[in-house]
Tab-separated table of C-alpha atoms in Angstrom:
chain	number	residue	atom	x	y	z
A	1	MET	CA	-0.089	0.233	0.313
A	2	LYS	CA	3.098	2.230	1.171
A	3	LYS	CA	5.011	1.404	-2.210
A	4	LEU	CA	1.802	2.275	-4.979
A	5	LEU	CA	1.040	5.717	-2.679
A	6	PHE	CA	4.280	6.489	-2.772
A	7	ALA	CA	4.633	5.184	-6.881
A	8	ALA	CA	1.714	7.294	-7.295
A	9	PHE	CA	2.694	10.675	-5.755
A	10	LEU	CA	6.038	10.605	-7.101
A	11	PRO	CA	5.255	12.382	-10.358
A	12	PHE	CA	3.781	15.332	-8.242
A	13	LEU	CA	6.972	15.653	-6.468
A	14	LEU	CA	8.876	15.753	-8.789
A	15	THR	CA	7.013	18.620	-10.659
A	16	THR	CA	7.079	20.833	-6.777
A	17	PHE	CA	10.222	20.683	-6.631
A	18	SER	CA	11.736	21.720	-10.310
A	19	PRO	CA	11.710	25.336	-9.248
A	20	LEU	CA	14.509	24.883	-6.911
A	21	SER	CA	16.964	23.704	-9.511
A	22	LEU	CA	17.472	26.187	-12.417
A	23	SER	CA	16.420	24.893	-15.362
A	24	SER	CA	17.797	24.571	-19.044
A	25	GLU	CA	18.095	27.911	-19.730
A	26	THR	CA	19.473	29.337	-17.048
A	27	ARG	CA	21.589	26.824	-16.130
A	28	VAL	CA	25.706	28.459	-16.327
A	29	TYR	CA	27.424	25.585	-17.878
A	30	LYS	CA	31.739	25.169	-16.893
A	31	ALA	CA	33.894	26.111	-19.910
A	32	SER	CA	37.400	24.883	-20.649
A	33	SER	CA	39.889	26.704	-18.244
A	34	LYS	CA	42.023	27.131	-21.352
A	35	GLN	CA	39.164	29.645	-22.546
A	36	VAL	CA	39.340	33.862	-20.714
A	37	MET	CA	36.179	33.328	-18.069
A	38	ARG	CA	36.780	35.494	-14.867
A	39	TYR	CA	39.821	36.054	-13.696
A	40	TYR	CA	40.269	34.790	-10.678
A	41	ASP	CA	38.118	31.379	-10.870
A	42	ASN	CA	38.505	30.113	-14.546
A	43	THR	CA	36.571	27.180	-14.205
A	44	LYS	CA	33.203	29.107	-13.438
A	45	ALA	CA	31.704	30.075	-16.980
A	46	LEU	CA	31.258	33.940	-17.588
A	47	ASP	CA	27.567	35.488	-16.437
A	48	PHE	CA	25.981	38.156	-18.831
A	49	THR	CA	22.575	37.688	-17.259
A	50	ASP	CA	21.045	40.287	-14.617
A	51	SER	CA	19.942	39.307	-11.174
A	52	THR	CA	16.063	38.471	-10.775
A	53	SER	CA	14.597	40.712	-7.924
A	54	GLU	CA	14.270	37.737	-5.805
A	55	GLU	CA	18.372	36.722	-6.039
A	56	ILE	CA	19.391	40.782	-5.546
A	57	SER	CA	16.490	40.557	-2.270
A	58	ALA	CA	18.366	37.493	-0.753
A	59	TYR	CA	21.614	38.568	-1.733
A	60	TYR	CA	20.931	41.507	1.030
A	61	GLY	CA	18.304	40.668	3.014
A	62	ASP	CA	15.969	42.688	5.252
A	63	ILE	CA	17.544	45.324	6.246
A	64	GLY	CA	14.117	45.946	8.493
A	65	SER	CA	14.086	49.533	9.735
A	66	ARG	CA	17.637	50.356	9.773
A	67	LYS	CA	18.553	53.640	9.066
A	68	GLY	CA	21.858	55.563	8.852
A	69	ASP	CA	25.233	54.195	10.614
A	70	ASP	CA	23.456	51.464	11.473
A	71	LEU	CA	22.213	50.166	7.319
A	72	LEU	CA	25.529	51.596	6.011
A	73	HIS	CA	27.944	49.220	8.397
A	74	TYR	CA	24.883	46.498	7.656
A	75	LEU	CA	25.726	47.200	3.675
A	76	TYR	CA	29.745	46.952	4.325
A	77	GLN	CA	29.124	43.781	5.376
A	78	LYS	CA	27.246	42.623	2.472
A	79	ILE	CA	29.817	43.755	0.178
A	80	THR	CA	33.407	43.870	1.981
A	81	PRO	CA	34.518	40.288	1.983
A	82	SER	CA	34.896	38.590	5.374
A	83	GLU	CA	38.714	38.506	5.570
A	84	ILE	CA	39.185	42.186	5.086
A	85	GLN	CA	36.183	41.922	7.476
A	86	ASN	CA	37.474	40.044	10.283
A	87	LEU	CA	40.944	42.426	10.579
A	88	SER	CA	41.639	44.492	13.892
A	89	ASP	CA	43.913	46.560	11.793
A	90	TYR	CA	44.700	47.114	7.987
A	91	SER	CA	48.230	49.072	8.682
A	92	SER	CA	50.160	46.418	10.251
A	93	GLU	CA	52.439	43.977	7.818
A	94	ASP	CA	51.208	40.511	8.516
A	95	ASN	CA	47.234	42.257	7.338
A	96	LEU	CA	48.963	44.039	4.662
A	97	LYS	CA	49.739	40.609	3.155
A	98	LYS	CA	46.502	38.891	4.274
A	99	ILE	CA	44.425	42.038	2.512
A	100	SER	CA	47.134	41.194	-0.767
A	101	GLU	CA	45.840	37.917	-0.689
A	102	VAL	CA	42.244	38.450	-0.624
A	103	ASP	CA	41.231	41.459	-2.264
A	104	GLY	CA	43.753	39.916	-5.611
A	105	SER	CA	40.930	37.686	-5.493
A	106	TYR	CA	37.960	40.047	-5.799
A	107	TYR	CA	39.832	42.965	-8.421
A	108	LEU	CA	41.492	43.424	-10.927
A	109	ASN	CA	44.681	45.077	-11.944
A	110	TYR	CA	44.965	48.627	-12.963
A	111	ASP	CA	47.728	48.118	-15.708
A	112	GLY	CA	47.726	45.481	-18.554
A	113	LEU	CA	47.008	44.771	-22.108
A	114	THR	CA	43.702	44.567	-22.811
A	115	THR	CA	43.778	40.813	-23.431
A	116	ASP	CA	44.920	40.386	-20.003
A	117	LYS	CA	42.582	38.278	-18.371
A	118	LYS	CA	43.769	39.719	-15.283
A	119	SER	CA	43.752	44.103	-16.215
A	120	VAL	CA	40.746	46.724	-15.800
A	121	SER	CA	41.668	47.593	-19.641
A	122	ALA	CA	40.098	43.903	-20.468
A	123	TRP	CA	37.285	43.637	-18.467
A	124	TYR	CA	35.973	46.790	-19.748
A	125	GLN	CA	35.444	44.742	-22.898
A	126	ILE	CA	32.345	43.133	-20.469
A	127	THR	CA	31.857	45.938	-17.561
A	128	ASP	CA	31.369	48.989	-19.974
A	129	ARG	CA	30.618	46.841	-23.142
A	130	ASN	CA	27.939	48.401	-25.230
A	131	TRP	CA	25.543	45.854	-26.320
A	132	SER	CA	23.727	46.736	-28.418
A	133	LYS	CA	26.090	47.716	-31.175
A	134	SER	CA	29.103	45.897	-30.365
A	135	TYR	CA	29.639	42.752	-32.280
A	136	GLU	CA	27.437	39.486	-30.901
A	137	ILE	CA	29.695	37.583	-27.588
A	138	THR	CA	28.786	34.241	-25.687
A	139	PRO	CA	30.206	33.061	-22.047
A	140	THR	CA	31.914	29.974	-23.506
A	141	THR	CA	32.810	31.416	-26.415
A	142	PHE	CA	34.439	34.961	-25.882
A	143	GLN	CA	37.814	36.013	-26.004
A	144	PHE	CA	39.281	39.290	-25.099
A	145	ILE	CA	40.737	41.242	-28.428
A	146	SER	CA	42.936	43.937	-29.018
A	147	SER	CA	42.687	46.543	-31.530
A	148	LYS	CA	44.787	43.878	-33.980
A	149	ASP	CA	42.177	41.966	-34.388
A	150	GLU	CA	39.171	41.857	-36.879
A	151	ASN	CA	36.478	42.541	-34.354
A	152	ALA	CA	37.974	45.544	-32.734
A	153	LYS	CA	36.438	48.561	-34.914
A	154	ASN	CA	33.070	46.729	-33.896
A	155	LEU	CA	33.227	46.867	-30.143
A	156	TYR	CA	31.895	50.216	-28.392
A	157	PHE	CA	32.080	51.543	-24.585
A	158	TYR	CA	29.056	53.354	-23.204
A	159	ASN	CA	31.928	55.536	-21.879
A	160	MET	CA	30.974	58.061	-18.649
A	161	TYR	CA	30.617	62.039	-20.096
A	162	VAL	CA	29.250	61.133	-23.489
A	163	SER	CA	26.214	61.617	-24.438
A	164	ASP	CA	23.683	58.388	-24.472
A	165	THR	CA	22.941	60.246	-28.229
A	166	SER	CA	26.734	59.810	-29.169
A	167	ASN	CA	27.460	56.831	-26.881
A	168	ASN	CA	25.314	54.628	-29.120
A	169	ASP	CA	25.649	56.356	-33.023
A	170	THR	CA	28.696	53.829	-34.124
A	171	THR	CA	30.628	56.850	-35.887
A	172	LYS	CA	31.286	58.344	-32.895
A	173	ALA	CA	31.599	56.112	-30.117
A	174	PHE	CA	34.678	53.653	-29.962
A	175	SER	CA	36.389	51.851	-27.346
A	176	ASN	CA	39.382	51.463	-25.161
A	177	LEU	CA	41.262	49.707	-28.311
A	178	VAL	CA	41.779	52.927	-30.340
A	179	ASN	CA	44.165	54.046	-27.416
A	180	SER	CA	46.981	52.282	-29.801
A	181	LEU	CA	46.316	54.104	-33.290
A	182	LYS	CA	48.203	56.306	-34.206
A	183	ALA	CA	46.732	60.020	-33.963
A	184	ASP	CA	46.801	61.740	-37.274
A	185	THR	CA	45.271	65.085	-38.608
A	186	THR	CA	45.274	64.712	-41.754
A	187	THR	CA	42.185	62.166	-41.403
A	188	ALA	CA	38.619	63.579	-40.579
A	189	ALA	CA	37.898	59.956	-38.060
A	190	VAL	CA	38.564	57.258	-36.491
A	191	ASP	CA	40.148	54.619	-39.687
A	192	TRP	CA	40.669	50.735	-38.327
A	193	GLU	CA	42.114	50.386	-42.055
A	194	LYS	CA	45.011	52.878	-41.534
A	195	ARG	CA	44.897	52.010	-37.256
A	196	THR	CA	44.809	56.301	-37.097
A	197	ARG	CA	42.541	58.960	-35.385
A	198	PRO	CA	42.225	62.431	-36.209
A	199	SER	CA	43.703	63.841	-32.574
A	200	SER	CA	45.231	61.811	-29.899
A	201	PHE	CA	42.022	63.587	-27.586
A	202	ILE	CA	40.185	60.311	-28.797
A	203	GLN	CA	41.099	58.174	-25.818
A	204	VAL	CA	39.592	55.846	-22.899
A	205	ASP	CA	40.421	56.966	-19.923
A	206	LYS	CA	39.824	54.667	-16.524
A	207	GLU	CA	38.664	56.872	-14.386
A	208	HIS	CA	38.805	57.175	-11.265
A	209	VAL	CA	35.219	58.815	-10.030
A	210	TRP	CA	35.820	59.087	-6.696
A	211	ALA	CA	39.979	60.026	-7.150
A	212	LYS	CA	42.080	58.765	-6.637
A	213	ASN	CA	44.182	61.809	-4.368
A	214	HIS	CA	41.456	61.898	-2.484
A	215	GLY	CA	42.664	58.992	-0.325
A	216	PHE	CA	44.427	56.459	-1.558
A	217	LYS	CA	46.906	57.859	-4.041
A	218	VAL	CA	50.629	56.181	-3.901
A	219	LYS	CA	53.944	56.963	-5.756
A	220	GLY	CA	55.963	53.912	-6.985
A	221	SER	CA	59.564	53.536	-6.721
A	222	ASP	CA	59.560	54.723	-10.611
A	223	GLY	CA	58.237	57.960	-9.436
A	224	LYS	CA	54.249	56.532	-11.208
A	225	ASP	CA	51.222	56.313	-9.507
A	226	ASP	CA	50.630	52.993	-7.720
A	227	PHE	CA	47.494	51.205	-7.600
A	228	VAL	CA	47.679	47.844	-5.575
A	229	ALA	CA	44.182	45.975	-5.792
A	230	GLY	CA	41.401	47.208	-3.675
A	231	ALA	CA	39.821	50.481	-3.901
A	232	PRO	CA	42.026	51.831	-6.299
A	233	THR	CA	41.105	49.274	-8.645
A	234	ASP	CA	37.014	48.947	-7.534
A	235	LEU	CA	35.079	48.400	-10.698
A	236	HIS	CA	32.311	50.219	-8.969
A	237	HIS	CA	33.946	53.281	-9.784
A	238	LEU	CA	36.370	52.321	-11.894
A	239	VAL	CA	34.638	53.613	-15.175
A	240	ALA	CA	35.281	54.006	-19.026
A	241	ALA	CA	35.219	57.287	-19.348
A	242	ASP	CA	36.634	60.288	-22.426
A	243	HIS	CA	39.695	61.429	-22.100
A	244	ASN	CA	39.828	65.102	-22.000
A	245	THR	CA	36.647	65.156	-19.518
A	246	ASN	CA	38.730	62.748	-16.935
A	247	SER	CA	41.837	64.871	-17.360
A	248	LYS	CA	41.073	68.633	-18.089
A	249	GLY	CA	37.356	68.611	-16.075
A	250	HIS	CA	37.655	66.281	-13.571
A	251	ASN	CA	40.600	65.846	-12.682
A	252	ASP	CA	41.072	65.826	-8.847
A	253	TYR	CA	38.378	68.079	-8.518
A	254	PHE	CA	35.104	67.574	-6.131
A	255	TYR	CA	31.700	66.786	-8.094
A	256	GLY	CA	28.977	69.564	-7.723
A	257	THR	CA	27.351	72.566	-9.700
A	258	VAL	CA	29.216	75.097	-11.535
A	259	GLU	CA	27.812	78.373	-13.336
A	260	HIS	CA	27.490	77.423	-17.243
A	261	THR	CA	29.960	79.722	-19.059
A	262	GLU	CA	32.181	78.928	-22.111
A	263	LYS	CA	34.646	79.397	-20.152
A	264	ASN	CA	34.267	76.842	-17.787
A	265	LYS	CA	33.014	74.744	-20.870
A	266	ILE	CA	34.387	70.969	-20.383
A	267	GLU	CA	34.187	68.900	-23.819
A	268	ALA	CA	34.056	64.418	-24.842
A	269	TYR	CA	36.032	63.832	-28.247
A	270	LEU	CA	33.858	61.496	-30.486
A	271	ALA	CA	35.369	59.469	-32.818
A	272	ASP	CA	33.793	61.379	-36.443
A	273	GLY	CA	36.698	63.835	-35.315
A	274	SER	CA	33.013	65.815	-33.997
A	275	THR	CA	33.362	67.094	-30.241
A	276	GLU	CA	30.144	67.967	-27.879
A	277	VAL	CA	29.958	69.313	-23.753
A	278	SER	CA	30.035	67.375	-21.086
A	279	GLY	CA	30.417	69.091	-17.809
A	280	TRP	CA	31.893	72.421	-16.523
A	281	ASN	CA	34.605	73.080	-14.274
A	282	ILE	CA	35.924	75.748	-12.330
A	283	THR	CA	40.050	75.183	-11.202
A	284	THR	CA	40.056	78.305	-7.859
A	285	LYS	CA	42.193	77.440	-5.298
A	286	ASP	CA	39.648	75.849	-2.678
A	287	LYS	CA	36.840	75.574	-4.619
A	288	GLU	CA	38.042	72.900	-7.840
A	289	THR	CA	34.156	71.568	-8.858
A	290	PHE	CA	33.413	70.186	-11.886
A	291	GLU	CA	29.859	69.619	-12.874
A	292	PRO	CA	29.030	66.420	-15.525
A	293	THR	CA	25.965	66.761	-17.796
A	294	ASP	CA	22.108	65.845	-16.832
A	295	GLU	CA	22.658	62.101	-17.953
A	296	TRP	CA	25.745	60.979	-15.663
A	297	LYS	CA	24.641	62.590	-13.001
A	298	GLY	CA	23.204	59.627	-11.029
A	299	ASP	CA	25.771	57.179	-12.028
A	300	ILE	CA	28.655	59.170	-10.088
A	301	ALA	CA	26.548	59.910	-6.711
A	302	ARG	CA	25.948	55.887	-6.971
A	303	CYS	CA	29.581	54.944	-7.236
A	304	LEU	CA	30.704	57.719	-5.131
A	305	PHE	CA	28.055	56.386	-2.085
A	306	TYR	CA	28.941	52.683	-2.988
A	307	MET	CA	32.528	54.082	-2.114
A	308	ALA	CA	32.283	55.817	0.242
A	309	THR	CA	30.250	52.277	2.465
A	310	ARG	CA	32.073	49.650	0.632
A	311	TYR	CA	35.976	51.441	2.744
A	312	SER	CA	33.479	52.895	5.711
A	313	ARG	CA	35.967	51.495	8.071
A	314	LYS	CA	37.780	53.643	9.393
A	315	LEU	CA	40.934	52.667	11.789
A	316	ASP	CA	44.037	54.393	12.751
A	317	GLN	CA	45.620	53.350	10.516
A	318	ASN	CA	44.093	52.275	7.500
A	319	CYS	CA	46.158	51.438	4.110
A	320	GLN	CA	45.379	52.169	-0.004
A	321	ALA	CA	43.262	49.380	-0.687
A	322	GLU	CA	41.771	49.886	2.275
A	323	PRO	CA	41.484	53.248	3.095
A	324	TYR	CA	38.591	55.166	4.632
A	325	LEU	CA	36.503	57.468	2.482
A	326	TYR	CA	33.822	59.852	3.218
A	327	ILE	CA	31.038	62.031	2.300
A	328	THR	CA	30.551	65.672	3.916
A	329	GLU	CA	29.234	68.663	2.852
A	330	ASP	CA	31.367	69.952	6.145
A	331	ARG	CA	34.243	71.764	4.009
A	332	SER	CA	36.385	71.448	6.924
A	333	TYR	CA	37.287	68.213	6.902
A	334	THR	CA	40.017	67.569	4.495
A	335	ASP	CA	42.245	63.979	3.264
A	336	ASP	CA	44.741	62.952	5.892
A	337	SER	CA	48.582	61.988	4.745
A	338	ASN	CA	48.853	59.283	2.147
A	339	THR	CA	50.772	56.951	5.534
A	340	THR	CA	46.781	56.731	7.031
A	341	PHE	CA	44.196	56.911	3.222
A	342	HIS	CA	41.546	58.863	4.252
A	343	GLY	CA	39.380	60.618	1.676
A	344	VAL	CA	37.150	62.557	1.766
A	345	GLN	CA	34.221	63.736	-1.184
A	346	TYR	CA	32.170	67.608	-0.076
A	347	ASN	CA	28.640	68.585	-2.197
A	348	LEU	CA	26.786	65.296	0.004
A	349	SER	CA	23.741	67.850	-0.402
A	350	THR	CA	23.774	67.998	-4.186
A	351	LEU	CA	25.313	64.178	-4.197
A	352	LEU	CA	21.771	62.977	-2.712
A	353	GLU	CA	19.846	65.853	-5.771
A	354	TRP	CA	21.292	64.298	-8.749
A	355	ASN	CA	20.812	60.410	-7.022
A	356	LYS	CA	16.711	60.956	-7.256
A	357	GLN	CA	17.774	63.411	-10.187
A	358	ASP	CA	19.079	61.052	-12.687
A	359	PRO	CA	17.096	56.895	-12.332
A	360	VAL	CA	19.008	54.204	-12.512
A	361	SER	CA	19.038	53.015	-16.478
A	362	ASP	CA	19.703	49.385	-17.515
A	363	TYR	CA	23.253	49.975	-18.429
A	364	GLU	CA	23.596	51.237	-15.551
A	365	ARG	CA	21.935	47.828	-13.695
A	366	HIS	CA	23.069	45.746	-16.828
A	367	ARG	CA	26.955	46.396	-15.451
A	368	ASN	CA	26.430	46.049	-12.402
A	369	ASN	CA	25.430	41.969	-12.639
A	370	LEU	CA	28.538	41.832	-15.268
A	371	ILE	CA	31.093	42.764	-11.715
A	372	TYR	CA	28.959	41.164	-9.051
A	373	LYS	CA	28.505	37.652	-11.370
A	374	ASN	CA	32.053	37.135	-13.307
A	375	VAL	CA	34.721	39.687	-11.426
A	376	GLN	CA	33.904	41.152	-7.869
A	377	ASN	CA	31.333	39.030	-6.206
A	378	ASN	CA	29.851	42.213	-4.812
A	379	ARG	CA	26.980	44.260	-6.056
A	380	ASN	CA	26.271	48.354	-5.545
A	381	PRO	CA	23.387	48.379	-3.166
A	382	TYR	CA	22.799	51.874	-4.343
A	383	VAL	CA	21.961	50.805	-8.427
A	384	ASP	CA	19.977	47.633	-6.627
A	385	HIS	CA	18.004	50.175	-3.956
A	386	PRO	CA	18.863	53.958	-4.784
A	387	GLU	CA	15.993	55.045	-2.486
A	388	TRP	CA	19.064	53.928	0.364
A	389	VAL	CA	21.118	56.668	-0.952
A	390	SER	CA	18.818	59.122	1.785
A	391	ARG	CA	18.448	55.979	4.153
A	392	VAL	CA	21.789	55.718	4.743
A	393	PHE	CA	23.667	59.313	3.679
A	394	ASP	CA	20.483	62.315	4.329
A	395	LYS	CA	20.432	63.727	8.149
A	396	ASN	CA	17.311	64.128	7.253
A	397	TRP	CA	15.525	61.674	5.912
A	398	ASN	CA	12.161	61.842	8.036
A	399	GLY	CA	11.206	57.922	7.510
A	400	ASP	CA	9.574	57.856	4.449
A	401	THR	CA	9.108	54.517	2.939
A	402	SER	CA	6.300	54.236	1.158
A	403	GLY	CA	8.706	54.205	-2.188
A	404	ASP	CA	11.783	51.834	-0.321
A	405	ILE	CA	10.669	48.193	-1.685
A	406	SER	CA	13.213	46.860	0.152
A	407	SER	CA	11.712	47.605	3.745
A	408	LYS	CA	9.666	44.449	3.583
A	409	ASP	CA	8.464	44.976	7.306
A	410	ASP	CA	6.978	47.813	6.521
A	411	THR	CA	5.047	46.583	3.271
A	412	ASP	CA	1.430	45.621	3.400
A	413	ASN	CA	2.546	42.106	1.864
A	414	PRO	CA	5.704	41.534	3.740
A	415	SER	CA	8.226	38.694	2.253
A	416	PHE	CA	9.991	36.156	3.515
A	417	SER	CA	12.792	33.301	2.871
A	418	LEU	CA	13.492	29.873	3.915
A	419	PHE	CA	17.127	28.262	4.582
A	420	GLY	CA	18.540	31.500	2.774
A	421	LEU	CA	15.940	30.442	-0.610
A	422	SER	CA	14.037	33.555	-2.916
A	423	GLU	CA	10.163	33.704	-1.662
A	424	GLU	CA	9.058	32.174	-4.468
A	425	GLN	CA	11.550	28.885	-3.521
A	426	SER	CA	10.784	29.600	-0.087
A	427	ILE	CA	6.646	29.010	-0.836
A	428	THR	CA	7.452	25.651	-3.225
A	429	VAL	CA	9.228	24.069	-0.751
A	430	VAL	CA	6.119	24.931	2.166
A	431	ILE	CA	3.688	23.965	-0.739
A	432	VAL	CA	5.533	20.858	-0.362
A	433	ILE	CA	5.905	20.355	2.902
A	434	ALA	CA	2.454	20.185	3.073
A	435	VAL	CA	1.503	18.103	0.559
A	436	VAL	CA	3.662	15.628	2.290
A	437	ILE	CA	2.174	15.722	4.994
A	438	LEU	CA	-1.537	15.825	3.475
A	439	ILE	CA	0.189	12.495	2.641
A	440	VAL	CA	1.596	11.265	6.245
A	441	ILE	CA	-2.079	11.598	7.367
A	442	ILE	CA	-3.904	9.889	4.631
A	443	LEU	CA	-1.496	6.672	5.331
A	444	ILE	CA	-2.214	7.097	8.827
A	445	VAL	CA	-6.167	7.090	8.601
A	446	LEU	CA	-5.451	3.375	6.068
A	447	LEU	CA	-3.211	2.311	8.103
A	448	SER	CA	-5.267	2.091	10.965
A	449	GLN	CA	-8.553	1.362	8.567
A	450	LYS	CA	-6.314	-1.663	7.658
A	451	GLY	CA	-6.193	-3.655	11.102
A	452	LYS	CA	-9.935	-2.951	12.667
A	453	LYS	CA	-12.028	-5.653	12.263
A	454	LYS	CA	-15.164	-5.804	10.163
A	455	ARG	CA	-18.419	-4.739	11.323
A	456	LYS	CA	-22.115	-6.978	10.767
A	457	PRO	CA	-24.064	-5.751	8.593
A	458	TYR	CA	-26.992	-3.915	10.243
A	459	LYS	CA	-30.157	-5.364	9.585
A	460	LYS	CA	-33.274	-3.480	10.285
A	461	PRO	CA	-36.021	-6.644	12.631
A	462	ASN	CA	-38.418	-7.942	10.669
A	463	ARG	CA	-41.298	-7.142	12.764
A	464	LYS	CA	-45.178	-9.055	12.432
A	465	SER	CA	-47.821	-5.973	12.282
A	466	SER	CA	-49.578	-6.654	15.851
A	467	SER	CA	-53.263	-5.948	14.215
A	468	LYS	CA	-55.155	-7.884	12.340
A	469	LYS	CA	-56.867	-7.678	8.955
A	470	LYS	CA	-60.364	-6.657	9.805
């Protein structure tokens, strides 16, 4: 009897449990170790998909009523390797070695060729790619390429400071593969056949959105900037960007608002030899400020808020890979010397407004997922939940969570997680458990009935009529 019941319910159980495993469409297969895959574990296949809302929710958990420094510390723990969190002092020689080993497992090298799987220049081909305009690639066959490869002319970046219109125009857009082309002022546009570009300003820079001079810049023995793995190479703020805007516009200046005059204007150089306004800056001492165009303001703000969260642990002695970074309105706060690696960004209220004015784009969201799934194994919480910016950094936050999709305890329909599973999977498990309990109850009833003796059937007595026939 038990075997018959189990056999009858087996197909149902298998069907019910199937959502807990990956479908054939979403399963990621391991690729050959000879292929160029994520650099810190080349046995794993690349993943170009975006995380589901359930996966993102499971990553952060329920933030409850947290806010301010409480929420800041909570998010720090979510996006920082546990090996780093367990260190009590970053500056000791032993800890510096440990940090190097840990950060070296998650962050790329600043220098390196566009074909070097450990370099930022190579990984920009994935994280900063314009996916709709560039040549098609698949996770299992992708190889990093150089400017001499056949597909070099068909690789386009979504460069910071360049407008959406120009980034989506293949006559104006370009990738960092143009950096190795020879500058030739007699040509009107980038020419891949002749391997020339009309100006050396048509170039992609590795832009530190959190300027390296404000917290983690070091000069090496050769006099050049030395960038260890960690904050200096964190892809959540190290973005492919227009060279001229990076060097002449942002430089090491703080982000903020600037008067939009011809004198203050900064331009980006495009592949067709044209230029466009990319921002404005002022260079007056103690007032140095750069304002980008509107379409990049939210991206920049969320990069900075990420940095002020991931590197929010202040010790007496921090290190270059793990500096202490802080965003403030108070200009009495200044960068400490490079021996302690503390850095600040000003204009907090402006950055809070930029986050609201320029919502998260699909490109920004996809870049966050690409970094998380393929390189650093951590997310920018303010791309996933831009509403958290005010909750963490705005001292005047009024507690309004009506637009906060993450605050489960403040919603009318709270979600839950069982055994660390997503809400959908947790519901499936509950249904399965309920079905199993029902089956057990049925079995108990059937077995209890089997042992009982059969009762004699009830017979209606044949009563004779007491009345006589008349």
